[in-house]
Amino acid sequence: MDLSSLWAFWNVTENFMLVCGAKILGIPKEQFWATVLLYWLINVSFAPTAYIAGGFSDKFGRKTPILAGMAVLGVMTMGFAFAFNFITIGALFLLHGVYQGLYKPNIQAWVADLAPVEQRAEVIGTYKMLTGLSDIPGPLFFGFLWDQFGLKVPFIVGGLFCLICAALLSVSVPARRVVIEGRA
């Protein structure tokens, strides 16, 4: 087992943050373990998908699995507007892992591929900063839509925007870095 695998094995904080939060809030044990199970399902589908999608992108390019991941996220997000039981929600959490496996490793590799070699870490850091900053107001707006219009609207709107972003990315960003005047 390499050091990264050992670290990942013990990096269970998020699962137990859910358990701890549920316990503090007085949520019955049966309900918070169901939440942890759902979160676990993400990893069940993420791990094999990331492996397969990573190999695919090394051979055929990063853009296709990234776009597929964005499309899966769009469909999965809209699916929550129509979820009706634990099985349906479980399937959506499995799809979330598929999205992560298609998207997360490949988007970071693609950003590195498109960046000038001497600035890869800086470009990845800037990308992570910008996406991280976007993660701050996103849930607030999602919650606002939920409060104003109910559960279905934010999931449908969010899913549609994921699909729109995928369509825009498919036509607006080159699949490979463009070399200008001999620069790598």
mmCIF file of C-alpha atoms in Angstrom:
data_model
loop_
_atom_site.group_PDB
_atom_site.id
_atom_site.type_symbol
_atom_site.label_atom_id
_atom_site.label_comp_id
_atom_site.label_asym_id
_atom_site.label_seq_id
_atom_site.Cartn_x
_atom_site.Cartn_y
_atom_site.Cartn_z
ATOM 1 C CA MET A 1 0.000 0.000 0.000
ATOM 2 C CA ASP A 2 1.534 3.335 -0.988
ATOM 3 C CA LEU A 3 1.430 6.423 1.233
ATOM 4 C CA SER A 4 -1.438 8.007 -0.729
ATOM 5 C CA SER A 5 -3.574 4.888 -0.307
ATOM 6 C CA LEU A 6 -2.788 4.767 3.405
ATOM 7 C CA TRP A 7 -3.732 8.439 3.734
ATOM 8 C CA ALA A 8 -6.976 7.869 1.814
ATOM 9 C CA PHE A 9 -7.829 4.889 4.023
ATOM 10 C CA TRP A 10 -7.635 7.017 7.159
ATOM 11 C CA ASN A 11 -9.119 10.144 5.578
ATOM 12 C CA VAL A 12 -12.641 9.279 6.684
ATOM 13 C CA THR A 13 -13.295 12.678 8.173
ATOM 14 C CA GLU A 14 -16.198 13.658 5.904
ATOM 15 C CA ASN A 15 -18.154 10.492 6.647
ATOM 16 C CA PHE A 16 -17.787 10.935 10.354
ATOM 17 C CA MET A 17 -18.396 14.676 10.153
ATOM 18 C CA LEU A 18 -21.839 13.657 8.863
ATOM 19 C CA VAL A 19 -22.270 11.204 11.738
ATOM 20 C CA CYS A 20 -21.064 13.706 14.325
ATOM 21 C CA GLY A 21 -23.286 16.463 12.944
ATOM 22 C CA ALA A 22 -26.300 14.163 12.883
ATOM 23 C CA LYS A 23 -25.637 13.080 16.456
ATOM 24 C CA ILE A 24 -25.259 16.673 17.662
ATOM 25 C CA LEU A 25 -28.477 17.665 15.883
ATOM 26 C CA GLY A 26 -30.349 14.767 17.465
ATOM 27 C CA ILE A 27 -31.041 12.886 14.241
ATOM 28 C CA PRO A 28 -31.875 9.224 14.987
ATOM 29 C CA LYS A 29 -29.020 6.753 14.466
ATOM 30 C CA GLU A 30 -30.881 4.844 11.723
ATOM 31 C CA GLN A 31 -31.195 8.013 9.653
ATOM 32 C CA PHE A 32 -27.615 9.206 9.921
ATOM 33 C CA TRP A 33 -26.190 5.787 9.020
ATOM 34 C CA ALA A 34 -28.343 5.877 5.888
ATOM 35 C CA THR A 35 -26.702 9.217 5.069
ATOM 36 C CA VAL A 36 -23.233 7.728 5.506
ATOM 37 C CA LEU A 37 -24.227 4.786 3.280
ATOM 38 C CA LEU A 38 -25.297 7.195 0.545
ATOM 39 C CA TYR A 39 -22.011 9.062 0.801
ATOM 40 C CA TRP A 40 -20.157 5.723 0.661
ATOM 41 C CA LEU A 41 -21.957 4.847 -2.597
ATOM 42 C CA ILE A 42 -20.224 7.798 -4.261
ATOM 43 C CA ASN A 43 -16.850 6.177 -3.597
ATOM 44 C CA VAL A 44 -18.071 2.751 -4.776
ATOM 45 C CA SER A 45 -18.688 4.146 -8.258
ATOM 46 C CA PHE A 46 -15.977 6.844 -8.232
ATOM 47 C CA ALA A 47 -13.012 4.492 -7.822
ATOM 48 C CA PRO A 48 -13.537 2.233 -10.865
ATOM 49 C CA THR A 49 -14.828 5.090 -13.014
ATOM 50 C CA ALA A 50 -11.769 7.245 -12.280
ATOM 51 C CA TYR A 51 -9.452 4.383 -13.204
ATOM 52 C CA ILE A 52 -11.231 3.624 -16.479
ATOM 53 C CA ALA A 53 -11.756 7.278 -17.449
ATOM 54 C CA GLY A 54 -8.145 8.140 -16.638
ATOM 55 C CA GLY A 55 -6.854 5.428 -18.945
ATOM 56 C CA PHE A 56 -9.301 6.487 -21.646
ATOM 57 C CA SER A 57 -8.248 10.133 -21.427
ATOM 58 C CA ASP A 58 -4.545 9.276 -21.632
ATOM 59 C CA LYS A 59 -5.198 7.476 -24.926
ATOM 60 C CA PHE A 60 -7.976 9.538 -26.509
ATOM 61 C CA GLY A 61 -7.917 12.948 -24.846
ATOM 62 C CA ARG A 62 -9.332 14.580 -21.744
ATOM 63 C CA LYS A 63 -12.247 16.487 -23.224
ATOM 64 C CA THR A 64 -14.595 13.538 -23.854
ATOM 65 C CA PRO A 65 -14.624 12.142 -20.290
ATOM 66 C CA ILE A 66 -14.877 15.666 -18.871
ATOM 67 C CA LEU A 67 -17.911 16.444 -21.027
ATOM 68 C CA ALA A 68 -19.428 13.053 -20.200
ATOM 69 C CA GLY A 69 -18.927 13.778 -16.507
ATOM 70 C CA MET A 70 -20.583 17.171 -16.824
ATOM 71 C CA ALA A 71 -23.533 15.584 -18.637
ATOM 72 C CA VAL A 72 -23.850 12.886 -15.954
ATOM 73 C CA LEU A 73 -23.810 15.602 -13.275
ATOM 74 C CA GLY A 74 -26.545 17.510 -15.108
ATOM 75 C CA VAL A 75 -28.793 14.471 -15.423
ATOM 76 C CA MET A 76 -28.046 13.333 -11.863
ATOM 77 C CA THR A 77 -28.801 16.773 -10.439
ATOM 78 C CA MET A 78 -32.140 16.957 -12.246
ATOM 79 C CA GLY A 79 -32.856 13.428 -11.046
ATOM 80 C CA PHE A 80 -33.019 14.673 -7.449
ATOM 81 C CA ALA A 81 -36.079 16.727 -8.395
ATOM 82 C CA PHE A 82 -37.878 13.464 -9.108
ATOM 83 C CA ALA A 83 -36.334 11.115 -6.508
ATOM 84 C CA PHE A 84 -38.983 9.304 -4.506
ATOM 85 C CA ASN A 85 -37.305 6.672 -2.303
ATOM 86 C CA PHE A 86 -34.005 5.450 -0.880
ATOM 87 C CA ILE A 87 -33.271 3.254 -3.930
ATOM 88 C CA THR A 88 -33.704 6.192 -6.311
ATOM 89 C CA ILE A 89 -31.523 8.415 -4.161
ATOM 90 C CA GLY A 90 -28.924 5.634 -3.880
ATOM 91 C CA ALA A 91 -28.801 5.343 -7.669
ATOM 92 C CA LEU A 92 -28.297 9.110 -7.917
ATOM 93 C CA PHE A 93 -25.431 8.948 -5.416
ATOM 94 C CA LEU A 94 -23.849 6.181 -7.515
ATOM 95 C CA LEU A 95 -24.202 8.474 -10.542
ATOM 96 C CA HIS A 96 -22.517 11.227 -8.561
ATOM 97 C CA GLY A 97 -19.518 8.933 -8.158
ATOM 98 C CA VAL A 98 -19.537 8.277 -11.906
ATOM 99 C CA TYR A 99 -19.550 12.044 -12.514
ATOM 100 C CA GLN A 100 -16.621 12.499 -10.128
ATOM 101 C CA GLY A 101 -14.674 9.648 -11.714
ATOM 102 C CA LEU A 102 -15.151 11.050 -15.206
ATOM 103 C CA TYR A 103 -14.628 14.691 -14.323
ATOM 104 C CA LYS A 104 -12.327 15.272 -11.360
ATOM 105 C CA PRO A 105 -9.098 13.499 -12.361
ATOM 106 C CA ASN A 106 -9.436 14.532 -15.984
ATOM 107 C CA ILE A 107 -10.203 18.211 -15.472
ATOM 108 C CA GLN A 108 -7.086 18.627 -13.365
ATOM 109 C CA ALA A 109 -4.990 16.745 -15.933
ATOM 110 C CA TRP A 110 -6.519 18.841 -18.730
ATOM 111 C CA VAL A 111 -5.756 22.096 -16.925
ATOM 112 C CA ALA A 112 -2.161 20.870 -16.554
ATOM 113 C CA ASP A 113 -2.051 19.863 -20.234
ATOM 114 C CA LEU A 114 -3.265 23.286 -21.359
ATOM 115 C CA ALA A 115 -0.947 25.256 -19.045
ATOM 116 C CA PRO A 116 2.562 26.341 -19.972
ATOM 117 C CA VAL A 117 4.925 23.704 -18.569
ATOM 118 C CA GLU A 118 6.754 26.149 -16.307
ATOM 119 C CA GLN A 119 3.469 27.368 -14.770
ATOM 120 C CA ARG A 120 1.485 24.160 -14.313
ATOM 121 C CA ALA A 121 1.276 24.264 -10.517
ATOM 122 C CA GLU A 122 0.365 27.962 -10.561
ATOM 123 C CA VAL A 123 -2.321 27.428 -13.199
ATOM 124 C CA ILE A 124 -3.771 24.428 -11.320
ATOM 125 C CA GLY A 125 -3.704 26.480 -8.099
ATOM 126 C CA THR A 126 -5.485 29.371 -9.819
ATOM 127 C CA TYR A 127 -8.062 26.993 -11.282
ATOM 128 C CA LYS A 128 -8.682 25.413 -7.865
ATOM 129 C CA MET A 129 -8.940 28.871 -6.259
ATOM 130 C CA LEU A 130 -11.486 30.087 -8.803
ATOM 131 C CA THR A 131 -13.613 26.958 -8.587
ATOM 132 C CA GLY A 132 -13.318 27.003 -4.793
ATOM 133 C CA LEU A 133 -14.463 30.625 -4.660
ATOM 134 C CA SER A 134 -17.395 29.713 -6.891
ATOM 135 C CA ASP A 135 -18.326 26.980 -4.423
ATOM 136 C CA ILE A 136 -19.032 29.641 -1.781
ATOM 137 C CA PRO A 137 -22.038 31.473 -3.301
ATOM 138 C CA GLY A 138 -23.356 28.450 -5.252
ATOM 139 C CA PRO A 139 -24.959 26.653 -2.291
ATOM 140 C CA LEU A 140 -26.378 29.940 -1.011
ATOM 141 C CA PHE A 141 -28.151 30.581 -4.314
ATOM 142 C CA PHE A 142 -29.276 26.942 -4.474
ATOM 143 C CA GLY A 143 -30.732 27.296 -0.967
ATOM 144 C CA PHE A 144 -32.438 30.548 -1.941
ATOM 145 C CA LEU A 145 -34.119 28.838 -4.911
ATOM 146 C CA TRP A 146 -35.169 25.962 -2.643
ATOM 147 C CA ASP A 147 -36.676 28.348 -0.079
ATOM 148 C CA GLN A 148 -38.486 30.403 -2.718
ATOM 149 C CA PHE A 149 -39.676 27.703 -5.122
ATOM 150 C CA GLY A 150 -39.423 24.344 -3.367
ATOM 151 C CA LEU A 151 -37.179 21.331 -3.794
ATOM 152 C CA LYS A 152 -37.600 20.668 -7.527
ATOM 153 C CA VAL A 153 -36.660 24.057 -8.987
ATOM 154 C CA PRO A 154 -33.043 24.308 -7.779
ATOM 155 C CA PHE A 155 -32.269 20.753 -8.875
ATOM 156 C CA ILE A 156 -33.768 21.295 -12.333
ATOM 157 C CA VAL A 157 -32.086 24.695 -12.751
ATOM 158 C CA GLY A 158 -28.763 23.332 -11.470
ATOM 159 C CA GLY A 159 -28.926 20.322 -13.776
ATOM 160 C CA LEU A 160 -29.783 22.463 -16.783
ATOM 161 C CA PHE A 161 -26.868 24.796 -16.075
ATOM 162 C CA CYS A 162 -24.522 21.788 -15.847
ATOM 163 C CA LEU A 163 -25.695 20.684 -19.292
ATOM 164 C CA ILE A 164 -25.381 24.225 -20.686
ATOM 165 C CA CYS A 165 -21.836 24.477 -19.311
ATOM 166 C CA ALA A 166 -20.958 21.148 -20.940
ATOM 167 C CA ALA A 167 -22.305 22.377 -24.279
ATOM 168 C CA LEU A 168 -20.358 25.633 -24.004
ATOM 169 C CA LEU A 169 -17.161 23.831 -23.033
ATOM 170 C CA SER A 170 -17.523 21.456 -25.961
ATOM 171 C CA VAL A 171 -17.273 24.336 -28.435
ATOM 172 C CA SER A 172 -15.181 26.947 -26.624
ATOM 173 C CA VAL A 173 -12.022 25.255 -25.308
ATOM 174 C CA PRO A 174 -9.488 23.408 -27.445
ATOM 175 C CA ALA A 175 -8.881 19.765 -26.675
ATOM 176 C CA ARG A 176 -5.119 20.341 -26.634
ATOM 177 C CA ARG A 177 -2.803 23.214 -25.746
ATOM 178 C CA VAL A 178 -2.033 25.553 -28.616
ATOM 179 C CA VAL A 179 1.691 26.232 -29.050
ATOM 180 C CA ILE A 180 2.392 29.827 -30.057
ATOM 181 C CA GLU A 181 5.740 30.821 -31.615
ATOM 182 C CA GLY A 182 7.738 27.895 -30.333
ATOM 183 C CA ARG A 183 6.567 28.118 -26.688
ATOM 184 C CA ALA A 184 5.734 24.823 -25.062
#
